[in-house]
Every structure is written in structure tokens, then in C-alpha cells.
Short mmCIF file of C-alpha atoms in Angstrom, two decimals:
data_model
loop_
_atom_site.label_atom_id
_atom_site.label_comp_id
_atom_site.label_asym_id
_atom_site.label_seq_id
_atom_site.Cartn_x
_atom_site.Cartn_y
_atom_site.Cartn_z
CA MET A 159 15.94 11.63 16.54
CA ALA A 160 18.03 8.93 18.18
CA GLN A 161 21.03 11.12 18.82
CA GLY A 162 23.11 9.57 21.57
CA THR A 163 26.25 7.80 22.65
CA TYR A 164 27.15 4.41 24.01
CA VAL A 165 28.33 4.14 27.62
CA GLU A 166 29.55 0.64 28.49
CA LYS A 167 27.63 -0.61 25.43
CA SER A 168 24.33 0.93 26.58
CA PHE A 169 22.56 3.75 24.74
CA GLU A 170 22.57 7.18 26.41
CA ARG A 171 20.47 9.86 24.72
CA ASP A 172 22.08 13.24 24.06
CA THR A 173 19.79 15.64 25.93
CA ASN A 174 21.79 18.83 25.36
CA TYR A 175 19.14 20.77 23.46
CA ILE A 176 18.73 24.41 22.47
CA THR A 177 16.72 25.49 25.49
CA ASP A 178 15.51 28.92 24.35
CA ARG A 179 11.79 29.36 24.91
CA ILE A 180 9.07 31.25 23.11
CA ALA A 181 7.24 33.09 25.87
CA ALA A 182 5.07 36.14 26.27
CA ASP A 183 7.80 38.06 28.07
CA GLY A 184 10.87 36.37 26.64
CA GLU A 185 13.59 37.06 24.09
CA TRP A 186 11.48 35.15 21.58
CA PRO A 187 7.98 36.62 22.11
CA VAL A 188 4.76 34.79 21.34
CA GLU A 189 3.58 36.11 17.99
CA ALA A 190 1.12 34.46 15.64
CA GLY A 191 2.58 33.75 12.21
CA ARG A 192 6.19 34.33 13.22
CA TYR A 193 7.33 30.78 13.92
CA ARG A 194 7.34 27.52 11.99
CA LEU A 195 7.25 24.14 13.67
CA ILE A 196 9.43 21.69 11.79
CA ALA A 197 8.47 18.11 12.51
CA ALA A 198 8.47 14.66 10.95
CA ARG A 199 5.50 12.34 11.30
CA ALA A 200 7.91 9.41 11.65
CA CYS A 201 9.52 10.74 14.83
CA PRO A 202 7.73 10.11 18.15
CA TRP A 203 9.20 13.21 19.78
CA ALA A 204 8.03 15.39 16.88
CA ASN A 205 4.66 13.64 16.66
CA ARG A 206 3.95 14.93 20.18
CA THR A 207 4.18 18.52 19.02
CA ILE A 208 1.90 17.85 16.04
CA ILE A 209 -0.73 16.31 18.34
CA VAL A 210 -0.63 19.12 20.92
CA ARG A 211 -0.70 21.82 18.24
CA ARG A 212 -3.81 20.20 16.76
CA LEU A 213 -5.59 19.58 20.08
CA LEU A 214 -5.11 23.24 21.07
CA GLY A 215 -6.02 24.60 17.64
CA LEU A 216 -2.74 26.43 17.03
CA GLU A 217 -2.63 25.66 13.30
CA ASP A 218 -3.23 29.29 12.30
CA ALA A 219 -0.76 30.68 14.84
CA ILE A 220 2.18 28.31 14.21
CA SER A 221 2.76 26.95 10.72
CA LEU A 222 3.90 23.38 10.17
CA GLY A 223 6.74 22.15 7.97
CA LEU A 224 7.19 18.42 7.52
CA ALA A 225 10.48 16.72 6.80
CA GLY A 226 10.41 13.36 5.07
CA PRO A 227 10.70 10.08 6.96
CA THR A 228 14.31 9.34 6.05
CA HIS A 229 17.47 11.34 6.48
CA ASP A 230 21.21 10.91 6.32
CA SER A 231 23.77 11.52 9.05
CA ASP A 232 23.78 15.22 8.15
CA SER A 233 20.18 16.44 8.38
CA TRP A 234 16.47 15.94 8.03
CA THR A 235 15.41 17.08 4.56
CA PHE A 236 12.26 18.49 2.96
CA ASP A 237 11.98 15.84 0.27
CA LEU A 238 8.16 15.74 0.54
CA ASP A 239 7.85 19.32 -0.73
CA PRO A 240 7.96 20.49 -4.37
CA GLY A 241 11.58 20.92 -5.38
CA GLU A 242 12.55 19.35 -2.02
CA VAL A 243 12.57 22.81 -0.43
CA ASP A 244 10.46 23.97 2.51
CA PRO A 245 7.94 26.39 0.93
CA VAL A 246 8.15 28.92 3.78
CA LEU A 247 11.78 28.77 4.88
CA GLN A 248 13.09 28.11 1.37
CA ILE A 249 15.71 25.66 2.61
CA PRO A 250 16.31 22.03 1.54
CA ARG A 251 17.68 20.83 4.89
CA LEU A 252 16.71 21.56 8.47
CA LYS A 253 20.42 21.89 9.20
CA ASP A 254 20.39 25.19 7.31
CA ALA A 255 18.21 26.77 10.01
CA TYR A 256 20.52 25.50 12.74
CA LEU A 257 23.60 26.88 10.96
CA GLU A 258 21.86 30.19 10.30
CA ARG A 259 21.93 30.78 14.04
CA PHE A 260 24.91 28.68 15.09
CA PRO A 261 27.45 28.51 12.22
CA ASP A 262 29.48 25.87 14.05
CA TYR A 263 26.57 23.92 15.54
CA PRO A 264 28.24 20.74 16.85
CA ARG A 265 25.33 18.49 17.74
CA GLY A 266 22.77 16.39 15.90
CA ILE A 267 20.07 18.04 13.79
CA THR A 268 16.85 16.94 15.49
CA VAL A 269 13.11 17.33 15.12
CA PRO A 270 10.97 18.86 16.37
CA ALA A 271 12.47 22.28 15.97
CA ILE A 272 10.91 25.73 15.91
CA VAL A 273 12.31 28.22 13.43
CA ASP A 274 11.93 32.00 13.46
CA VAL A 275 10.62 32.68 9.96
CA PRO A 276 11.86 36.30 9.54
CA THR A 277 15.48 35.35 10.32
CA GLY A 278 15.45 31.70 9.30
CA GLU A 279 17.14 30.82 12.62
CA VAL A 280 16.32 27.83 14.77
CA VAL A 281 14.87 28.93 18.11
CA THR A 282 14.62 25.66 20.02
CA ASN A 283 14.67 21.89 19.63
CA ASP A 284 13.84 21.15 23.28
CA PHE A 285 10.95 18.80 22.48
CA ALA A 286 9.75 18.32 26.06
CA GLN A 287 9.50 22.06 26.71
CA ILE A 288 7.98 22.91 23.32
CA THR A 289 4.66 21.24 24.10
CA LEU A 290 4.52 22.63 27.63
CA ASP A 291 5.02 26.12 26.20
CA PHE A 292 2.30 25.52 23.61
CA GLU A 293 0.00 24.73 26.54
CA THR A 294 0.92 27.71 28.72
CA GLU A 295 2.35 30.53 26.58
CA TRP A 296 0.10 30.38 23.51
CA THR A 297 -3.29 30.48 25.27
CA GLU A 298 -4.28 33.67 23.44
CA PHE A 299 -4.43 31.69 20.21
CA PHE A 300 -6.18 28.52 21.42
CA ARG A 301 -9.26 27.36 19.59
CA GLU A 302 -12.57 27.61 21.42
CA GLY A 303 -12.94 24.44 23.46
CA ALA A 304 -9.22 23.67 23.67
CA PRO A 305 -8.49 21.20 26.50
CA ASP A 306 -6.23 21.88 29.47
CA LEU A 307 -3.40 19.42 28.81
CA TRP A 308 -1.14 20.72 31.61
CA PRO A 309 -3.57 21.42 34.46
CA GLN A 310 -2.06 23.40 37.30
CA ASP A 311 -3.56 21.24 40.04
CA LEU A 312 -2.11 18.03 38.58
CA ARG A 313 1.41 19.13 37.65
CA GLU A 314 3.08 17.95 40.85
CA GLU A 315 1.61 14.48 40.31
CA MET A 316 2.16 14.49 36.55
CA GLU A 317 5.88 15.26 36.62
CA PRO A 318 7.07 11.94 38.14
CA VAL A 319 4.63 10.01 35.93
CA MET A 320 5.94 11.70 32.81
CA HIS A 321 9.53 11.26 33.97
CA ARG A 322 9.07 7.53 34.39
CA ILE A 323 7.35 7.25 31.02
CA TYR A 324 10.26 9.09 29.40
CA THR A 325 13.11 7.19 31.02
CA GLU A 326 11.55 3.72 31.01
CA VAL A 327 9.24 3.69 27.96
CA ASN A 328 9.86 6.53 25.47
CA ASN A 329 13.63 6.18 25.80
CA GLY A 330 13.49 2.60 27.06
CA VAL A 331 12.69 1.18 23.64
CA TYR A 332 15.78 2.90 22.27
CA ARG A 333 17.96 1.46 25.01
CA CYS A 334 16.79 -1.97 23.90
CA GLY A 335 17.23 -1.29 20.19
CA PHE A 336 20.67 0.28 20.40
CA ALA A 337 22.17 -1.85 23.15
CA GLY A 338 25.71 -2.81 22.23
CA GLU A 339 26.00 -5.95 24.32
CA GLN A 340 23.74 -8.62 25.78
CA GLU A 341 23.88 -7.44 29.39
CA ALA A 342 22.91 -3.89 28.45
CA TYR A 343 20.03 -5.18 26.32
CA ASP A 344 18.78 -7.51 29.06
CA LYS A 345 18.71 -4.69 31.61
CA ALA A 346 16.95 -2.35 29.18
CA TYR A 347 14.39 -5.01 28.28
CA ASP A 348 13.56 -5.72 31.92
CA ARG A 349 13.20 -2.02 32.73
CA LEU A 350 10.90 -1.45 29.75
CA PHE A 351 8.50 -4.27 30.53
CA THR A 352 8.49 -3.48 34.24
CA ALA A 353 7.23 -0.02 33.29
CA LEU A 354 4.68 -1.36 30.81
CA ASP A 355 3.33 -3.70 33.49
CA TRP A 356 3.05 -0.69 35.83
CA LEU A 357 1.08 1.17 33.15
CA GLU A 358 -1.21 -1.83 32.61
CA GLU A 359 -2.04 -1.74 36.32
CA ARG A 360 -2.38 2.06 36.52
CA LEU A 361 -4.75 2.24 33.54
CA ALA A 362 -6.90 -0.73 34.49
CA GLY A 363 -9.12 1.40 36.71
CA GLN A 364 -8.93 4.84 35.10
CA ARG A 365 -9.40 5.93 31.52
CA TYR A 366 -6.34 8.17 31.21
CA LEU A 367 -3.00 8.43 32.96
CA MET A 368 -4.08 11.25 35.25
CA GLY A 369 -7.74 10.28 35.65
CA ASP A 370 -10.78 11.28 33.64
CA THR A 371 -9.28 13.58 30.98
CA ILE A 372 -6.47 13.59 28.46
CA THR A 373 -3.31 15.40 29.49
CA GLU A 374 0.23 15.96 28.24
CA ALA A 375 1.16 12.65 29.88
CA ASP A 376 -1.14 10.72 27.55
CA VAL A 377 0.30 12.45 24.50
CA ARG A 378 3.81 11.44 25.55
CA LEU A 379 2.90 7.79 26.05
CA PHE A 380 0.74 7.46 22.93
CA THR A 381 3.48 8.14 20.40
CA THR A 382 5.55 5.24 21.73
CA LEU A 383 2.57 2.88 21.87
CA ALA A 384 1.62 3.69 18.27
CA ARG A 385 5.09 2.60 17.13
CA PHE A 386 5.36 -0.45 19.35
CA ASP A 387 4.09 -3.24 17.12
CA PRO A 388 5.11 -1.71 13.76
CA VAL A 389 8.68 -1.01 14.92
CA TYR A 390 9.82 -1.57 18.49
CA HIS A 391 8.60 -5.15 18.98
CA GLY A 392 10.76 -6.52 16.15
CA HIS A 393 13.22 -3.85 15.06
CA PHE A 394 14.23 -2.93 18.63
CA LYS A 395 13.79 -6.47 20.06
CA CYS A 396 11.13 -5.37 22.56
CA ASN A 397 9.47 -8.71 22.07
CA ARG A 398 8.17 -10.07 25.36
CA SER A 399 4.71 -8.94 24.29
CA LYS A 400 3.16 -7.06 21.42
CA LEU A 401 0.97 -4.10 22.28
CA THR A 402 -1.98 -6.16 21.07
CA GLU A 403 -1.11 -8.75 23.74
CA MET A 404 -1.26 -6.23 26.60
CA PRO A 405 -5.04 -5.87 26.96
CA VAL A 406 -5.25 -2.69 29.02
CA LEU A 407 -2.60 -0.76 27.09
CA TRP A 408 -3.99 -1.95 23.76
CA ALA A 409 -7.50 -0.75 24.65
CA TYR A 410 -6.07 2.53 26.00
CA ALA A 411 -4.02 3.08 22.85
CA ARG A 412 -7.07 2.43 20.64
CA ASP A 413 -9.12 4.85 22.73
CA LEU A 414 -6.57 7.60 22.11
CA PHE A 415 -6.06 6.67 18.45
CA GLN A 416 -9.77 7.09 17.82
CA THR A 417 -9.77 10.48 19.57
CA PRO A 418 -9.38 13.45 17.17
CA GLY A 419 -5.78 14.68 17.22
CA PHE A 420 -4.12 11.31 17.78
CA GLY A 421 -4.80 8.73 15.06
CA ASP A 422 -5.31 11.42 12.44
CA THR A 423 -1.73 12.62 12.97
CA THR A 424 -0.22 9.11 12.87
CA ASP A 425 1.49 8.04 9.64
CA PHE A 426 2.28 4.33 9.90
CA THR A 427 3.98 4.20 6.49
CA GLN A 428 6.44 6.96 7.36
CA ILE A 429 7.02 5.47 10.81
CA LYS A 430 8.12 2.13 9.38
CA GLU A 431 10.12 3.66 6.55
CA HIS A 432 12.09 5.84 8.95
CA TYR A 433 13.19 3.19 11.40
CA TYR A 434 13.85 0.35 8.97
CA VAL A 435 15.63 2.49 6.36
CA VAL A 436 17.62 4.92 8.53
CA HIS A 437 18.87 2.48 11.17
CA THR A 438 21.23 0.54 8.94
CA ASP A 439 23.24 -0.62 11.96
CA VAL A 440 20.14 -2.44 13.20
CA ASN A 441 18.62 -3.30 9.79
CA PRO A 442 21.42 -3.34 7.19
CA THR A 443 19.17 -4.64 4.39
CA GLN A 444 16.80 -1.64 4.82
CA ILE A 445 13.88 -3.96 4.07
CA VAL A 446 10.63 -2.47 5.39
CA PRO A 447 8.14 -5.07 6.67
CA LYS A 448 4.66 -5.13 5.18
CA GLY A 449 2.87 -5.73 8.48
CA PRO A 450 1.41 -5.52 10.96
CA ASP A 451 -2.29 -5.40 10.09
CA LEU A 452 -3.64 -2.03 11.25
CA ALA A 453 -7.34 -2.90 11.23
CA GLY A 454 -7.45 -3.48 14.98
CA TRP A 455 -6.80 0.20 15.71
CA ALA A 456 -10.35 1.04 14.54
CA THR A 457 -12.12 -1.63 16.63
CA PRO A 458 -14.17 -0.83 19.76
CA HIS A 459 -11.99 -0.35 22.84
CA GLY A 460 -14.58 -0.47 25.61
CA ARG A 461 -12.85 2.19 27.70
CA GLU A 462 -16.04 4.28 27.90
CA LYS A 463 -17.17 2.09 30.78
CA LEU A 464 -14.50 3.77 32.91
CA GLY A 465 -16.27 7.11 32.42
CA GLY A 466 -14.31 10.27 31.94
CA ARG A 467 -14.47 13.09 29.42
CA PRO A 468 -11.54 13.10 26.99
CA PHE A 469 -11.45 16.90 26.64
CA GLY A 470 -12.76 17.83 30.08
CA ASP A 471 -14.84 20.98 29.76
CA GLY A 472 -13.56 21.43 26.21
CA THR A 473 -14.47 19.91 22.87
CA PRO A 474 -12.67 17.79 20.27
CA PRO A 475 -10.94 19.54 17.36
CA GLY A 476 -12.58 19.45 13.97
CA PRO A 477 -11.02 17.87 10.88
CA PRO A 478 -7.36 18.74 10.29
CA PRO A 479 -6.51 21.34 7.64
CA GLU A 480 -6.56 19.72 4.21
CA ALA A 481 -2.87 20.38 3.61
CA GLU A 482 -1.96 18.60 6.86
CA ARG A 483 -4.00 15.43 6.46
CA VAL A 484 -2.22 12.08 6.60
CA PRO A 485 -2.60 10.39 3.19
CA THR A 486 -5.00 7.45 3.24
CA LYS A 487 -2.29 5.26 1.72
CA ASP A 488 -0.12 5.93 4.77
CA ASN A 489 -2.90 5.38 7.28
CA PRO A 490 -5.79 3.45 5.72
CA LEU A 491 -7.91 4.09 8.81
CA VAL A 492 -8.11 7.80 7.95
CA GLY A 493 -10.97 8.91 5.73
CA PRO A 494 -11.04 11.63 3.06
CA ASP A 495 -11.77 14.28 5.71
CA GLY A 496 -8.56 13.35 7.52
CA MET A 497 -10.39 11.83 10.49
CA VAL A 498 -10.07 8.26 11.78
CA GLN A 499 -12.89 5.99 10.58
CA VAL A 500 -13.99 4.02 13.64
CA GLU A 501 -15.50 0.57 13.23
CA ALA A 502 -19.08 0.42 14.48
#
């Protein structure tokens, strides 16, 4: 998840991914039931794929395997499943799928990853491309009313917005948290909050990042915002402001959280357990904080006054499949049907 190196005591993410794509006319053809998405609810990069899969209604076409929130230096593991083995792939560690294809795989074992079920081989772990391919290559299997998250007429404008969100926010919190010296941390901190201030201004007059409807850009920002107060503010020293102290972003984040597909895929318990237990260099005691209070996520956000239609000409997804629902104990704002319970 946070695979990277330190250059002059600053964190540089390893972006050398397996770039194979599943495409209608590619080496790995689009085929319902053939592939398994391996994710972890704790990981923001993997959480994106879970959200997009749900928004588009691809649950029946692409199965979902969930690794537990903690892992060692070797691999993500399937410790949430009976016998600690993925029930479809029949492997205890995600690393096994990587080694099945690349016996000498030299890099970190990351989620999300897509595995070819018949061969047990990893196909790709290129998280940024995975969701774009869901949105463009899997259209045959979309649910009725699926939104257009990667609209053709907005892509030229979306790309620089998403790039800035990635470099300054998604990855920016990691540069703060894993800085190896004061100067590197100070620079990372300033870059992060400069970008968050830009987002406060951008979203003050429009409901979503690209205007009136939810797009891929909103998915990419949301997973960092959801982790900001529980993890990044304290654990990664991103402490100029809490999310709850940035009024526009806090209202925007609540708006998304209360939208089907976002809050109902967010597991706050696993998020905190992952960061505070796995990052022993940052948190050597592995103590997981009890807070923060999550009740605010269900409160009215007031963003409706900006207009817009979250799903454009589409419709929201229904309740998540029972087997994929976030346990209420992990997200107390989720009801027995797996949907977020919004405060009246």
C-alpha cells in the first residue's frame, strides 16, 4: 500500500506497477466471472475500486476478495476468510497469485490487484488504470442506471485535476507521514494544505469536482478525505486542520459518504487498525486510538443547495450484496441493509 523509497529523506512512491489491462480486444479479454478483484477496505487505493465496482453494478461480473486490514512485510493475507484462505483462489496470501505469474516478482505485494481465476495469476495491480477500465471496458455488464464516471467530454479537464489530487493529496499525506527529516516534512505539509485550500475554493460553488455529477475524480478524493481525521491528521502529522474544521470539504465529504457506494464501502475500524498496527516505524506501540467520533458523517451537509444530480441521468445503486456489507461494528452508521443511515 505504501510501497516506496526515501530520496533525501522524503517519501517517493514506487509506481512501477503491472500495467496489463483487461480490455475487450486485449490479451486479457473482458469476460464475466473470469476475474477476481482483490482489495482491502483499509487501503484507500483499493477502496476506490470497491466504490467504482459498486457504483457501476459490476458485482456479478467481477467477484471480490477481501484481505484483512493488517499484513506483514511479505504479503496481504486472507485472514478474514474461513481457514484464512480466499474461498475462490484457495490461497492464504495475495503474494501467491503474484508468484504464480512472476516466480521472481521483486516488488511489493499491493492491493488492489486483479487475479485471473482459471490460472490463479495476477493480471494487474495498476490501481489508477483499473477503475478507468471498469468504466470503459466493462460497459456490457453495467447495471441499469449506472453513472458515467469518466465522461468523454470532461476527460481533458479531469486529468490535471486528478493528477493534482494524486500528487498533492492522495500521496501528499504519505509524504508527510513518512518524511525522514524536518525539511522534507515541512515541504510536504505545505504542499498538502495548499492543495486542500484549493479544493475548498473549487468546491465552494459547485457540488462535485467536475460540476453537477459524481465522477472518477470524486472517488479518488473521497478515500483520502474519509481517512483524514481517523488517521492522517494525527498518525501522519497532517494537523493544521482536521477535515471537520474545513467547512467546504467536510460538507462535500459528508455528501459523498451519504451517497450509496461511498459510506457503505467505508470500514473505519479496518482503516484505523491498518495504519496504526502496520506502520510500526510511525507508531511503534501499535496502539489504535478509540476516536474520532463518527456521528458527524451522518449529519445534514447542505450541499443540495448547489443543485446537481449525483448520478446524472443514472440512478443510485441498491443495497450492497449481503456478503459484501461492512459490519455495523466497523461502521456504526451503516444499517442492517448495508446502507448508510442518514440523520434526519
